[in-house]
XYZ file of C-alpha atoms in Angstrom:
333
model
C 8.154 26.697 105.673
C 8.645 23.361 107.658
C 9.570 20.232 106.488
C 6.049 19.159 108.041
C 4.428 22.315 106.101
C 5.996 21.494 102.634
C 4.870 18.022 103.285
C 1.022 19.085 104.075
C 1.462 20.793 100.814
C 2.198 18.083 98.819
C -0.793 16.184 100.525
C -3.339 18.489 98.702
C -2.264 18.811 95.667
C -2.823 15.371 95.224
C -4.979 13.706 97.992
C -5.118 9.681 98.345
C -7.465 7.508 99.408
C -6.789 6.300 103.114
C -9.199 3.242 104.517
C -9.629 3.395 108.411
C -10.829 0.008 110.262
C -10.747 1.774 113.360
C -13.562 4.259 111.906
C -16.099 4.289 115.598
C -12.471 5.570 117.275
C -13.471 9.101 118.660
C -9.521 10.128 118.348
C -9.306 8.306 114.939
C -12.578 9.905 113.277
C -11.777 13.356 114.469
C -7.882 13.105 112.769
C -9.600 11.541 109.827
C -12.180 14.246 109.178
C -9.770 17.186 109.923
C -7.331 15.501 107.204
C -10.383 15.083 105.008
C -11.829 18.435 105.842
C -8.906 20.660 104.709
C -8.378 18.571 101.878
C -5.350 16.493 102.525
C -6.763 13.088 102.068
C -9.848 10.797 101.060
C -11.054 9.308 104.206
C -12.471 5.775 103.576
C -14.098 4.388 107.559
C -14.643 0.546 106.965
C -17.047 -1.235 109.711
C -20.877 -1.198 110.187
C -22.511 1.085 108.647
C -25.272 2.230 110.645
C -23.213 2.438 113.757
C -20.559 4.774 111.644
C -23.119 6.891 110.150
C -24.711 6.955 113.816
C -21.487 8.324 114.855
C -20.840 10.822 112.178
C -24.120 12.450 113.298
C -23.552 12.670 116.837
C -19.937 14.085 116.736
C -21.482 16.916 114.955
C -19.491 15.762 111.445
C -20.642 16.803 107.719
C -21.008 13.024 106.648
C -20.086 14.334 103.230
C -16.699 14.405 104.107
C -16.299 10.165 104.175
C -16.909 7.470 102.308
C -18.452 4.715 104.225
C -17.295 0.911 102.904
C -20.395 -1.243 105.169
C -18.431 -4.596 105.676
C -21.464 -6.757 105.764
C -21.924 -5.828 102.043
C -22.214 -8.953 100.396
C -21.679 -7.571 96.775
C -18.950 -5.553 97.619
C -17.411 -8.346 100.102
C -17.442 -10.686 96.670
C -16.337 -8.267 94.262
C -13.339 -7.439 96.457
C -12.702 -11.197 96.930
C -12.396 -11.984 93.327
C -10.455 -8.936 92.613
C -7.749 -9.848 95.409
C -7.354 -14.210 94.839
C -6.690 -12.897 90.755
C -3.788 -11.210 92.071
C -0.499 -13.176 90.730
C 1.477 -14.732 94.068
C -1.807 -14.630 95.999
C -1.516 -16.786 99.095
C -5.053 -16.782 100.360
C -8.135 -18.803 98.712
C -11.475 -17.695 98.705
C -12.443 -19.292 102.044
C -9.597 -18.436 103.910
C -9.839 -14.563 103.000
C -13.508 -14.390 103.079
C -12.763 -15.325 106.816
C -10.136 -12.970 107.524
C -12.542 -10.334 105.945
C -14.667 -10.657 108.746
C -12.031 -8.353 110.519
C -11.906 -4.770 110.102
C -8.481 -4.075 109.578
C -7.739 -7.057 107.230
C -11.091 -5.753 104.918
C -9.756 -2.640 104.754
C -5.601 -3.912 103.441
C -8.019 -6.125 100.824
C -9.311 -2.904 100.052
C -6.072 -1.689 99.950
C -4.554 -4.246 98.015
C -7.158 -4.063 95.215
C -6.553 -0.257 94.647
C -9.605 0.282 96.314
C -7.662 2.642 98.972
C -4.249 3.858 98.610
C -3.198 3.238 102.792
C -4.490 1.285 105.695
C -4.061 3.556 108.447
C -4.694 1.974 112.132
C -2.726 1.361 115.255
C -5.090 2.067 118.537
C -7.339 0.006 118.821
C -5.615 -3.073 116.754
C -2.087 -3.276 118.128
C 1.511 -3.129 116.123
C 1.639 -6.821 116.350
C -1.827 -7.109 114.463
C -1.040 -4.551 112.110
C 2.625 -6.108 111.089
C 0.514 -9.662 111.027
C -1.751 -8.346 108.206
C 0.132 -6.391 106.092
C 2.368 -9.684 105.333
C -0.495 -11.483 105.112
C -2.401 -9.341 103.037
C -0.279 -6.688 101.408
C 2.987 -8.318 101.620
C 6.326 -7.437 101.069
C 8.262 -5.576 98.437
C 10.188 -7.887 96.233
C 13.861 -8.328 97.272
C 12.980 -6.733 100.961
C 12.871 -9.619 103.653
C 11.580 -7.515 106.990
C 9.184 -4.668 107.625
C 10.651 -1.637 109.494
C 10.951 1.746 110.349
C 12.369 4.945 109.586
C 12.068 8.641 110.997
C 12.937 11.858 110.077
C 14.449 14.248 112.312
C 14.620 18.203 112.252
C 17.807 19.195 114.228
C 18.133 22.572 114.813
C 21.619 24.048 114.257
C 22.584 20.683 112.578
C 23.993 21.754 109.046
C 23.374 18.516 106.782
C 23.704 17.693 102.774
C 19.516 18.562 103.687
C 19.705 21.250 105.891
C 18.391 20.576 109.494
C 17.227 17.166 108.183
C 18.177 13.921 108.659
C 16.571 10.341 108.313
C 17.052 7.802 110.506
C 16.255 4.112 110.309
C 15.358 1.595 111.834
C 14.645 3.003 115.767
C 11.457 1.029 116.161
C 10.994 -2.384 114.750
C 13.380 -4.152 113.983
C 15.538 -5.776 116.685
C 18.226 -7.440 115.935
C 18.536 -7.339 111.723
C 20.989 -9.635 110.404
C 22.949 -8.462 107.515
C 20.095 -9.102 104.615
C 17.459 -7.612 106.803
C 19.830 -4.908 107.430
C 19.663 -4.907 103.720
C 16.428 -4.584 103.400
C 16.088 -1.748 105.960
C 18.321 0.567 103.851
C 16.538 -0.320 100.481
C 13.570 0.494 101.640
C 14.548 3.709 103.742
C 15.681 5.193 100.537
C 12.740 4.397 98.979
C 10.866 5.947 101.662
C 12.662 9.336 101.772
C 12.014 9.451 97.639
C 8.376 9.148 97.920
C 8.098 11.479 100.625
C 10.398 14.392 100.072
C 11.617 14.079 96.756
C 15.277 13.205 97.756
C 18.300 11.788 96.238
C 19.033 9.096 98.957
C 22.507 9.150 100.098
C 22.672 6.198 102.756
C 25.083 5.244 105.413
C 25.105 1.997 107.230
C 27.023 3.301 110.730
C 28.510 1.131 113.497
C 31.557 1.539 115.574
C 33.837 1.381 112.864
C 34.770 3.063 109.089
C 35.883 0.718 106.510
C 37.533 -1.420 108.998
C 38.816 0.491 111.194
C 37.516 -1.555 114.015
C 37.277 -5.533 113.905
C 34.266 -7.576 115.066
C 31.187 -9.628 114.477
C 28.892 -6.202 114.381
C 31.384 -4.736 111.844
C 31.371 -7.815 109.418
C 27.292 -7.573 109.936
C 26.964 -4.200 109.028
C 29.363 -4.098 105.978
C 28.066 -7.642 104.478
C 24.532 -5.658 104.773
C 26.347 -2.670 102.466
C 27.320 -5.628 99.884
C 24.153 -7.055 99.930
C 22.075 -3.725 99.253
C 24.802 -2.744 96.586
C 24.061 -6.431 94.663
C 20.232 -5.644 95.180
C 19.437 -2.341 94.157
C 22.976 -0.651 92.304
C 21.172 2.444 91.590
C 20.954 3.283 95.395
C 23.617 4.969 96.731
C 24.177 2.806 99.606
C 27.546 2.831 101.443
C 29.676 1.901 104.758
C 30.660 0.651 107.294
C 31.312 4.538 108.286
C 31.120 6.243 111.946
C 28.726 8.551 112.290
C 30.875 11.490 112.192
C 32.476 9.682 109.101
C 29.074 9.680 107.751
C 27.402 13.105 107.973
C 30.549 15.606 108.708
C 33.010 16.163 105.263
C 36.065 17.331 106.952
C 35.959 13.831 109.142
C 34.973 11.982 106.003
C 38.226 13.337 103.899
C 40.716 11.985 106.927
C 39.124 8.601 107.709
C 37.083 7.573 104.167
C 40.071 6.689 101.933
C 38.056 5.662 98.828
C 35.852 7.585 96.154
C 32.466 7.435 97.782
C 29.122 9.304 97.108
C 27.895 9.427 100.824
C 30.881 9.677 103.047
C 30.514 13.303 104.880
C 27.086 13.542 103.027
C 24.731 11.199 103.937
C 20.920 12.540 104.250
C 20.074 8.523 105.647
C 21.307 7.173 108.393
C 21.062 3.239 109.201
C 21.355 1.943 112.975
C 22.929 -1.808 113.119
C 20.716 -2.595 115.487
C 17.258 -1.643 117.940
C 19.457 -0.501 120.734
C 21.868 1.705 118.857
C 18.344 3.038 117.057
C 16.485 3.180 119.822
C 19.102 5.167 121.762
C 19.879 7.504 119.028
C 16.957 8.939 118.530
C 16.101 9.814 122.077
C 20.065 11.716 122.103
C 18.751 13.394 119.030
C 15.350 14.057 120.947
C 16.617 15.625 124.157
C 20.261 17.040 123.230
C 19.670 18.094 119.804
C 15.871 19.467 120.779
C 14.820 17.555 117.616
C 11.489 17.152 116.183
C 11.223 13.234 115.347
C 8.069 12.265 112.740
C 7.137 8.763 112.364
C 8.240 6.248 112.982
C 7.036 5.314 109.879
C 6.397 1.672 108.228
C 8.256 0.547 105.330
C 8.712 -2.926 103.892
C 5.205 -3.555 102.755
C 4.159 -3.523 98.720
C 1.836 -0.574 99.801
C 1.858 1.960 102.443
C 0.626 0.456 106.011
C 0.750 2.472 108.672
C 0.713 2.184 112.786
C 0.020 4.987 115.073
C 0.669 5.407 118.396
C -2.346 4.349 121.024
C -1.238 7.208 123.302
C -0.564 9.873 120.090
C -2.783 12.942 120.396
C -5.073 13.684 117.509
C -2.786 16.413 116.093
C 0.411 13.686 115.797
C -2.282 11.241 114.239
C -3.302 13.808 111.859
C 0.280 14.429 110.749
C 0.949 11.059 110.495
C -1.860 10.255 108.243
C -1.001 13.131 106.400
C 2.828 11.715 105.889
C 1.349 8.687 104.810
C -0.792 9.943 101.904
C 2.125 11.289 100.534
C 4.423 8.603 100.509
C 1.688 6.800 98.871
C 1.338 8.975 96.318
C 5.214 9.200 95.714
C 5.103 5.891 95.083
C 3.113 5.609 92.190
């Protein structure tokens, strides 16, 4: 079974509620009611609701399948409004967010927010700018984690890993240029991420061009202040660097260069870039060398699961995505 299969798996057994503000989207409503149909998830569509219900009927859809949330409901509009400014460390008033409510996407993280839905789920019509925007706005961040970003998970075949043919990898997407707390943050919440979603003890490794100083420069210092920093934060992680990557993943390299007791040197199932380029890079060597399948990327950061599709993703990758997301929502309970 695939790492994608076992994941769809987990998606049923327990399936969460996922709000869509791009619910008229032909490619978004048919990934939404195939994930709904087979039982993977709860699909919410938040807009007008004569135009949805319109739509439902014409694309030949069993309406039963959705739950519509009408956004010029008045009663629901105020009940989610006084549910969401009773929220301790809320920054928006009742004017302000009744406003911002007039916008599909930021109704639905309310929603979302109020444990009305378990994930906002958008990303083609609304772009990654607007969703980033509204999940700080709305959702916000975890505590102690100071930027959103990404993290993927790769399926190398032939690669031999503490997880098989696995590997995360973090952050190839958002993130440009993380300082050392940010780079903090990135591999606090990539553990996080791979706990919810497969069940993992995180072994992380913050990689650059050096292990344990080995190599001398500003990048080095960056990426093994970040270690520090993540070690101070969260001491039950098992964060640890600065380590190559062979240093990192391969235990025969890790016994010669890693001259210290250390519980992810040669073992590491997480893998954290220093920087966009180095991410960016990597994962497209992992792509077309290793023949790799690469899910996500995937957003982490936010108090609650937020999630950004590709515009140009087929309906199957959406699917899969949405699916992915359910489940690290539900991990996270």
């Amino acid at each position: 079974m695939s790492v994608l299969d076992q994941i769809f798996e987990k998606a049923k057994r327990n399936p969460q509620r996922v709000v869509f503000p791009e619910a008229l989207n032909e490619k978004m409503m048919q990934a939404a009611y195939e994930a709904g149909t087979e039982g993977y998830i709860i699909p919410i569509l938040v807009g007008n609701e004569d135009e949805i219900q319109n739509a439902i009927q014409e694309r030949g859809y069993n309406k039963e399948v959705f739950r519509v949330m009408d956004m010029q409901n008045e009663t629901y509009r105020s009940f989610l409004i006084e549910k969401y400014i009773a929220l301790p460390e809320t920054r928006l008033k009742e004017k302000a967010l009744n406003r911002r409510m007039q916008d599909a996407l930021q109704f639905a993280m309310v929603m979302q927010a109020v444990d009305e839905a378990d994930v906002t789920f958008a990303g083609i019509d609304y772009t990654t700018g607007d969703v980033l925007l509204a999940g700080q706005m709305i959702i916000g961040l975890k505590p102690g984690i100071t930027t959103i970003s990404s993290i993927g998970l790769c399926d190398i075949p032939g690669y031999e890993g503490s997880e098989g043919s696995l590997l995360a990898i973090g952050d190839s997407a958002v993130c440009t240029n993380p300082n050392a707390e940010q780079l903090a943050s990135i591999a606090i919440s990539a553990c996080d991420t791979v706990k919810s979603l497969l069940d993992w003890e995180p072994r992380c490794a913050c990689v650059c061009y050096s292990t344990l100083g080995s190599g001398q420069g500003e990048l080095i210092d960056k990426v093994a202040e970040a270690v520090k920093i993540a070690n101070e934060l969260r001491p039950d992680l098992a964060i640890d660097g600065e380590f190559q990557l062979d240093a990192a993943i391969n235990p025969v390299v890790a016994r010669k260069k890693v001259n210290r007791d250390s519980k992810v040197a040669g073992k590491a199932n997480v893998m954290i870039w220093p920087d966009l380029n180095v991410g960016n890079v990597a994962v497209k060597l992992i792509q077309q060398f290793g023949h790799a399948d690469a899910y996500g990327p995937m957003l982490q950061g936010f108090n609650k699961v937020v999630c950004d599709c590709s515009r140009s993703a087929p309906v199957s990758e959406i699917k899969g995505n949405i699916v992915i997301s359910a489940v690290r929502a539900a991990g996270e309970k």
